[in-house]
CSV table of C-alpha atoms in Angstrom, one decimal:
chain,number,residue,atom,x,y,z
J,1,MET,CA,-26.2,-8.2,25.5
J,2,VAL,CA,-22.4,-7.7,25.5
J,3,SER,CA,-21.2,-5.8,28.5
J,4,THR,CA,-20.2,-2.2,27.9
J,5,ALA,CA,-16.5,-1.9,27.5
J,6,VAL,CA,-14.5,0.5,29.6
J,7,PRO,CA,-12.9,3.6,27.9
J,8,ILE,CA,-9.5,3.2,26.4
J,9,ASN,CA,-6.7,3.4,28.9
J,10,ILE,CA,-3.6,4.6,27.1
J,11,ASN,CA,-1.4,2.7,29.5
J,12,MET,CA,-3.3,-0.6,29.1
J,13,PHE,CA,-4.6,-0.6,25.5
J,14,THR,CA,-7.0,-3.4,26.4
J,15,LEU,CA,-10.7,-4.1,26.1
J,16,ASN,CA,-12.8,-5.1,29.1
J,17,THR,CA,-13.7,-8.3,27.3
J,18,LYS,CA,-15.3,-11.4,28.9
J,19,CYS,CA,-13.8,-13.7,26.2
J,20,ASN,CA,-10.3,-14.8,25.4
J,21,ALA,CA,-9.2,-16.7,22.3
J,22,PRO,CA,-11.7,-17.1,19.4
J,23,GLU,CA,-13.2,-20.5,19.1
J,24,LYS,CA,-16.1,-22.1,17.3
J,25,GLU,CA,-18.8,-21.5,19.8
J,26,ASN,CA,-17.9,-17.9,20.7
J,27,THR,CA,-17.7,-16.8,17.0
J,28,CYS,CA,-20.4,-15.6,14.7
J,29,ALA,CA,-19.8,-15.2,10.9
J,30,ILE,CA,-21.5,-12.7,8.6
J,31,VAL,CA,-21.8,-13.2,4.9
J,32,VAL,CA,-23.2,-10.2,2.9
J,33,SER,CA,-24.7,-11.4,-0.4
J,34,TYR,CA,-26.0,-9.8,-3.5
J,35,ASN,CA,-27.2,-11.9,-6.5
J,36,PRO,CA,-24.7,-14.7,-5.4
J,37,GLN,CA,-23.7,-17.7,-7.6
J,38,ALA,CA,-25.1,-21.1,-6.7
J,39,SER,CA,-21.7,-22.0,-5.3
J,40,ILE,CA,-22.4,-19.9,-2.3
J,41,PHE,CA,-24.3,-22.9,-0.9
J,42,GLU,CA,-21.1,-24.9,-0.4
J,43,LYS,CA,-19.1,-21.9,0.8
J,44,ILE,CA,-21.6,-21.2,3.6
J,45,LEU,CA,-21.8,-24.9,4.7
J,46,ARG,CA,-18.0,-25.0,4.8
J,47,LEU,CA,-18.0,-21.9,6.9
J,48,SER,CA,-20.7,-23.1,9.3
J,49,ASP,CA,-18.4,-26.0,10.3
J,50,GLN,CA,-16.0,-23.5,11.9
J,51,VAL,CA,-18.2,-21.1,13.7
J,52,GLY,CA,-21.1,-21.0,16.2
J,53,CYS,CA,-23.5,-19.6,13.5
J,54,VAL,CA,-23.5,-18.0,10.1
J,55,VAL,CA,-25.7,-15.0,9.5
J,56,VAL,CA,-26.3,-14.4,5.8
J,57,ILE,CA,-27.5,-10.9,5.0
J,58,ASP,CA,-28.9,-10.6,1.5
J,59,ASN,CA,-29.0,-7.2,-0.1
J,60,GLY,CA,-32.1,-7.4,-2.3
J,61,SER,CA,-31.1,-10.3,-4.6
J,62,SER,CA,-33.6,-11.6,-7.1
J,63,LYS,CA,-35.9,-14.5,-6.0
J,64,PHE,CA,-33.9,-16.9,-8.2
J,65,ASP,CA,-30.6,-15.9,-6.6
J,66,ARG,CA,-32.0,-16.2,-3.1
J,67,ASP,CA,-32.9,-19.9,-3.6
J,68,PRO,CA,-29.5,-21.2,-2.7
J,69,LEU,CA,-29.6,-19.1,0.5
J,70,ILE,CA,-32.9,-20.4,1.5
J,71,LYS,CA,-31.8,-23.9,0.7
J,72,VAL,CA,-28.7,-23.7,2.9
J,73,THR,CA,-30.7,-22.4,5.9
J,74,GLN,CA,-32.9,-25.5,5.6
J,75,GLN,CA,-29.7,-27.7,5.5
J,76,SER,CA,-28.1,-26.3,8.6
J,77,ASP,CA,-29.5,-25.0,11.9
J,78,ARG,CA,-26.3,-23.0,12.2
J,79,VAL,CA,-27.2,-20.7,9.3
J,80,HIS,CA,-29.6,-17.8,9.6
J,81,LEU,CA,-30.9,-15.7,6.7
J,82,ILE,CA,-31.9,-12.0,6.8
J,83,LEU,CA,-33.5,-10.7,3.6
J,84,ASN,CA,-33.3,-7.0,2.8
J,85,GLU,CA,-35.8,-5.8,0.2
J,86,GLU,CA,-33.2,-3.6,-1.5
J,87,ASN,CA,-29.4,-3.1,-1.6
J,88,ILE,CA,-28.7,-1.2,1.5
J,89,GLY,CA,-24.9,-1.3,1.0
J,90,GLN,CA,-22.2,-3.4,2.4
J,91,ALA,CA,-21.5,-1.3,5.5
J,92,LYS,CA,-25.2,-1.2,6.7
J,93,ALA,CA,-25.6,-5.0,6.1
J,94,LEU,CA,-22.4,-5.6,8.1
J,95,ASN,CA,-23.8,-3.5,10.9
J,96,ILE,CA,-27.0,-5.6,11.0
J,97,GLY,CA,-24.7,-8.6,11.5
J,98,VAL,CA,-22.8,-6.8,14.3
J,99,LYS,CA,-26.0,-6.1,16.2
J,100,TYR,CA,-27.0,-9.8,15.8
J,101,ALA,CA,-23.7,-10.9,17.3
J,102,GLN,CA,-24.0,-8.4,20.2
J,103,GLU,CA,-27.6,-9.5,20.9
J,104,HIS,CA,-26.6,-13.2,20.9
J,105,GLU,CA,-23.5,-12.5,23.1
J,106,TYR,CA,-20.9,-13.7,20.7
J,107,CYS,CA,-17.3,-12.6,21.4
J,108,TRP,CA,-15.9,-12.7,17.9
J,109,LEU,CA,-17.3,-11.7,14.5
J,110,LEU,CA,-16.0,-13.0,11.2
J,111,THR,CA,-17.0,-10.9,8.3
J,112,MET,CA,-17.0,-12.6,4.9
J,113,ASP,CA,-17.6,-11.8,1.2
J,114,GLN,CA,-19.9,-14.1,-0.8
J,115,ASP,CA,-17.1,-15.1,-3.2
J,116,SER,CA,-14.6,-16.2,-0.5
J,117,LEU,CA,-13.9,-19.8,0.6
J,118,VAL,CA,-12.4,-20.6,4.0
J,119,ASP,CA,-9.7,-23.1,4.5
J,120,PRO,CA,-10.9,-26.0,6.7
J,121,ASP,CA,-8.7,-24.9,9.6
J,122,MET,CA,-8.7,-21.1,9.1
J,123,LEU,CA,-10.4,-20.2,12.4
J,124,VAL,CA,-8.2,-22.7,14.4
J,125,ASN,CA,-5.0,-21.1,13.0
J,126,MET,CA,-6.4,-17.6,13.7
J,127,SER,CA,-6.9,-18.6,17.3
J,128,LEU,CA,-3.4,-20.1,17.6
J,129,ALA,CA,-1.9,-16.8,16.2
J,130,TYR,CA,-3.9,-14.8,18.8
J,131,GLN,CA,-2.7,-17.0,21.7
J,132,GLN,CA,0.9,-16.6,20.7
J,133,CYS,CA,0.8,-12.8,20.8
J,134,ASP,CA,2.6,-11.0,23.6
J,135,SER,CA,-0.3,-8.7,24.2
J,136,PRO,CA,-3.5,-10.6,23.1
J,137,ASP,CA,-5.8,-8.1,24.9
J,138,ARG,CA,-4.7,-5.5,22.4
J,139,ILE,CA,-5.7,-7.7,19.4
J,140,VAL,CA,-9.1,-6.8,18.1
J,141,SER,CA,-8.7,-7.8,14.4
J,142,ILE,CA,-7.2,-11.0,12.9
J,143,CYS,CA,-6.9,-11.7,9.2
J,144,PRO,CA,-5.7,-14.7,7.2
J,145,VAL,CA,-3.3,-14.7,4.2
J,146,LEU,CA,-5.1,-14.7,0.9
J,147,ALA,CA,-4.9,-17.1,-2.0
J,148,SER,CA,-6.6,-16.7,-5.4
J,149,TYR,CA,-8.7,-19.4,-6.8
J,150,ASP,CA,-11.0,-20.0,-9.8
J,151,GLY,CA,-14.0,-21.3,-8.0
J,152,ILE,CA,-12.5,-24.7,-7.1
J,153,ALA,CA,-10.8,-25.2,-3.8
J,154,PRO,CA,-7.2,-26.7,-4.3
J,155,SER,CA,-6.7,-30.2,-3.0
J,156,SER,CA,-3.4,-29.1,-1.3
J,157,ARG,CA,-1.4,-26.0,-0.6
J,158,ASP,CA,1.7,-27.2,-2.5
J,159,ASN,CA,1.2,-25.0,-5.5
J,160,VAL,CA,-0.8,-22.2,-4.0
J,161,GLN,CA,0.6,-18.7,-4.0
J,162,PHE,CA,-0.2,-16.8,-0.8
J,163,ARG,CA,-0.3,-13.0,-0.6
J,164,SER,CA,-0.8,-10.4,2.0
J,165,PHE,CA,-3.4,-7.7,1.3
J,166,SER,CA,-1.4,-4.9,3.0
J,167,GLY,CA,2.1,-6.1,2.1
J,168,THR,CA,2.8,-7.6,5.5
J,169,LYS,CA,5.5,-10.3,5.5
J,170,ILE,CA,4.2,-13.9,5.7
J,171,GLU,CA,6.8,-15.0,8.3
J,172,GLY,CA,6.2,-16.9,11.6
J,173,LEU,CA,2.9,-17.6,13.1
J,174,TYR,CA,1.6,-14.1,12.8
J,175,SER,CA,2.6,-10.6,11.6
J,176,VAL,CA,1.3,-7.2,12.8
J,177,THR,CA,-0.6,-5.4,10.1
J,178,LYS,CA,-2.5,-2.2,9.8
J,179,ILE,CA,-5.1,-2.6,7.0
J,180,VAL,CA,-7.4,-5.6,6.9
J,181,ILE,CA,-10.0,-6.3,4.1
J,182,THR,CA,-13.5,-7.2,5.0
J,183,SER,CA,-13.5,-10.8,3.9
J,184,GLY,CA,-11.9,-13.0,6.5
J,185,ASN,CA,-11.6,-10.3,9.1
J,186,LEU,CA,-12.1,-11.7,12.6
J,187,LEU,CA,-13.1,-8.9,14.9
J,188,SER,CA,-13.7,-8.6,18.7
J,189,VAL,CA,-17.4,-7.8,19.1
J,190,ASP,CA,-16.5,-5.4,22.0
J,191,ILE,CA,-14.5,-3.2,19.7
J,192,PHE,CA,-17.7,-1.8,18.2
J,193,ASP,CA,-18.7,-0.5,21.6
J,194,GLU,CA,-15.3,1.3,21.7
J,195,ILE,CA,-15.0,2.8,18.2
J,196,GLY,CA,-18.4,2.6,16.6
J,197,LEU,CA,-19.9,0.6,13.7
J,198,PHE,CA,-18.9,0.4,10.1
J,199,GLU,CA,-19.4,3.7,8.2
J,200,GLU,CA,-22.8,3.3,6.5
J,201,ASP,CA,-22.5,6.5,4.4
J,202,PHE,CA,-19.7,4.8,2.4
J,203,PHE,CA,-22.2,2.1,1.1
J,204,ILE,CA,-19.3,0.1,-0.4
J,205,ASP,CA,-15.5,0.5,-0.9
J,206,TYR,CA,-13.1,1.8,1.7
J,207,VAL,CA,-15.3,0.5,4.4
J,208,ASP,CA,-12.6,-1.9,5.6
J,209,GLN,CA,-9.7,0.6,5.3
J,210,GLU,CA,-11.6,3.2,7.3
J,211,PHE,CA,-12.4,0.8,10.0
J,212,SER,CA,-8.9,-0.5,10.1
J,213,LEU,CA,-7.5,3.0,10.5
J,214,ARG,CA,-10.0,3.7,13.3
J,215,ILE,CA,-8.7,0.6,15.1
J,216,PHE,CA,-5.1,1.8,14.6
J,217,GLN,CA,-5.9,5.3,15.8
J,218,SER,CA,-7.5,3.9,19.0
J,219,ASN,CA,-4.3,2.1,19.9
J,220,TYR,CA,-5.5,-1.4,19.3
J,221,MET,CA,-3.9,-3.9,17.0
J,222,ALA,CA,-4.6,-6.1,14.0
J,223,ILE,CA,-2.6,-9.2,13.1
J,224,GLN,CA,-2.3,-11.4,10.1
J,225,ALA,CA,-2.4,-15.1,11.0
J,226,ASN,CA,0.2,-16.5,8.6
J,227,LYS,CA,-1.0,-20.1,8.8
J,228,ALA,CA,-4.7,-19.2,8.2
J,229,VAL,CA,-5.8,-19.2,4.6
J,230,LEU,CA,-8.7,-17.7,2.8
J,231,TYR,CA,-9.3,-18.4,-0.9
J,232,HIS,CA,-10.5,-15.1,-2.2
J,233,ASN,CA,-11.9,-14.5,-5.7
J,234,ILE,CA,-11.2,-10.8,-6.7
J,235,GLY,CA,-14.0,-10.5,-9.2
J,236,ASN,CA,-13.3,-9.9,-12.9
J,237,THR,CA,-9.5,-9.4,-12.6
J,238,THR,CA,-7.4,-9.6,-15.7
J,239,GLN,CA,-3.6,-9.7,-16.1
J,240,HIS,CA,-1.7,-7.4,-18.5
J,241,SER,CA,1.9,-6.7,-19.4
J,242,LEU,CA,3.5,-3.3,-19.2
J,243,PHE,CA,7.3,-2.6,-19.7
J,244,GLY,CA,8.0,-6.3,-19.1
J,245,GLY,CA,6.1,-6.4,-15.8
J,246,LYS,CA,2.7,-7.9,-15.0
J,247,ILE,CA,-0.2,-5.8,-13.8
J,248,LEU,CA,-3.5,-7.0,-12.3
J,249,VAL,CA,-6.5,-4.9,-13.4
J,250,ALA,CA,-9.8,-5.1,-11.4
J,251,ASN,CA,-12.2,-4.1,-14.2
J,252,ASN,CA,-14.7,-2.8,-11.7
J,253,SER,CA,-18.0,-1.3,-12.9
J,254,SER,CA,-18.5,2.4,-13.4
J,255,LEU,CA,-20.5,2.6,-10.2
J,256,ARG,CA,-17.8,0.9,-8.1
J,257,THR,CA,-15.3,3.4,-9.6
J,258,TYR,CA,-17.5,6.2,-8.3
J,259,TYR,CA,-17.6,4.8,-4.8
J,260,PHE,CA,-13.9,4.0,-4.9
J,261,TYR,CA,-12.9,7.6,-5.6
J,262,ARG,CA,-15.6,9.3,-3.5
J,263,ASN,CA,-14.9,7.2,-0.4
J,264,GLY,CA,-11.2,7.4,-0.8
J,265,ILE,CA,-11.4,11.2,-0.7
J,266,ALA,CA,-13.6,10.9,2.4
J,267,VAL,CA,-11.0,8.7,4.2
J,268,TYR,CA,-8.1,11.0,3.1
J,269,LYS,CA,-9.9,14.0,4.6
J,270,LYS,CA,-10.5,12.2,7.8
J,271,TYR,CA,-7.0,10.9,8.3
J,272,PHE,CA,-4.9,13.5,6.5
J,273,PHE,CA,-3.3,14.9,9.6
J,274,SER,CA,-3.3,11.9,11.9
J,275,ASP,CA,-1.9,9.4,9.3
J,276,PHE,CA,-0.5,11.3,6.4
J,277,PRO,CA,2.1,8.6,5.4
J,278,TRP,CA,-0.8,6.1,4.8
J,279,VAL,CA,-2.9,8.7,3.0
J,280,LEU,CA,0.1,9.5,0.7
J,281,GLN,CA,0.9,5.9,0.0
J,282,ASN,CA,-2.7,4.9,-0.7
J,283,PHE,CA,-3.2,8.0,-2.9
J,284,VAL,CA,-0.2,6.9,-5.1
J,285,LYS,CA,-0.8,3.2,-5.1
J,286,GLY,CA,-4.6,3.4,-5.1
J,287,PHE,CA,-5.8,6.5,-6.9
J,288,ILE,CA,-3.0,7.2,-9.4
J,289,PHE,CA,-2.3,3.6,-10.3
J,290,ASN,CA,-6.0,2.7,-10.6
J,291,LEU,CA,-6.6,5.7,-12.8
J,292,ALA,CA,-3.7,4.7,-15.1
J,293,LYS,CA,-5.1,1.1,-15.3
J,294,ILE,CA,-8.5,2.4,-16.3
J,295,ILE,CA,-7.0,4.6,-19.1
J,296,LEU,CA,-4.6,1.9,-20.4
J,297,PHE,CA,-6.5,-1.4,-20.0
J,298,GLU,CA,-10.2,-1.2,-19.1
J,299,SER,CA,-13.3,-0.9,-21.2
J,300,GLU,CA,-16.0,1.8,-20.8
J,301,ARG,CA,-13.2,4.3,-20.1
J,302,LYS,CA,-15.2,7.4,-20.7
J,303,ASP,CA,-18.0,6.4,-18.3
J,304,LYS,CA,-15.5,5.2,-15.6
J,305,LEU,CA,-13.5,8.4,-15.8
J,306,SER,CA,-16.7,10.4,-15.6
J,307,LYS,CA,-17.8,8.5,-12.5
J,308,ALA,CA,-14.3,8.9,-11.0
J,309,PHE,CA,-14.5,12.7,-11.4
J,310,THR,CA,-18.1,12.7,-10.0
J,311,GLY,CA,-16.8,10.7,-7.0
J,312,LEU,CA,-14.0,13.1,-6.4
J,313,VAL,CA,-16.3,16.0,-6.4
J,314,HIS,CA,-18.8,14.3,-4.1
J,315,GLY,CA,-16.0,13.2,-1.8
J,316,PHE,CA,-14.7,16.8,-1.4
J,317,THR,CA,-18.2,18.2,-0.9
J,318,GLY,CA,-19.3,15.5,1.5
J,319,ARG,CA,-22.1,14.1,-0.6
J,320,MET,CA,-22.2,10.5,0.8
J,321,GLY,CA,-24.6,7.6,0.9
J,322,LYS,CA,-26.1,5.6,-2.0
J,323,TYR,CA,-25.3,7.0,-5.4
J,324,HIS,CA,-28.2,8.6,-7.3
J,325,SER,CA,-27.7,9.7,-10.8
């Protein structure tokens, strides 16, 4: 088991970790899957080349959709499969992976979505960024820059447009950031002993933002490795024009709309006083803009607006967990 970390020392801001920089053999990756496409086979194999092992945690996919997962475990002894009988949510599945990493004494944990594709040297560049930091012992979360793709990995980076999830500048080897998304997040395993696991009551949505804020509130740091690249498919995104500008619309399902608004309120309540600037910014850019996009561009508006209202009510009243109509 991983040794218990000492309490936070405000003067040190460091973990009592037995590991230093992330590398292949001290890193475990988690992929949470739910009715994945057949292309997940290649994604997992590519990922397994960079880490000590990949743990695929399937959230109740159909037998047909599980076949590629079973096949990839037969192809590589670095891939392990955990099958859940039902969809237990992203956060709870991630926590199963955290406990696996702790029990097998890994130092770093890379959390991944099923639709993401790692660049061949992503972990190496994350490690280089970590080693260049002035205070590496404070670094407990490392993320890559993101690049959209249509299911086919580009042959070169020449025409790839990179972006930062939280607006962090892509300059130098690394940039300090605050919010890190789940896919491509490289986490110190010891941090879970310090600040706890992912919030299972959220089920899905805002799981990554809440955990990032917890890291920040505990005086640890997250960095963006600016040479590390993750090709990330953002679902059913469409582009629209408004007043001469271009707007990306997520087109999430009504159920995801419910979780988005419910969990957003839960996070705002928790961090309203300790991080009001972030709450205000996220409320405007997240809640208000997302609501406008639903009204202006998305289908099933009535159902989505209804789910958003229900999510707001449940968020304020503290009704969490898996949604039941």
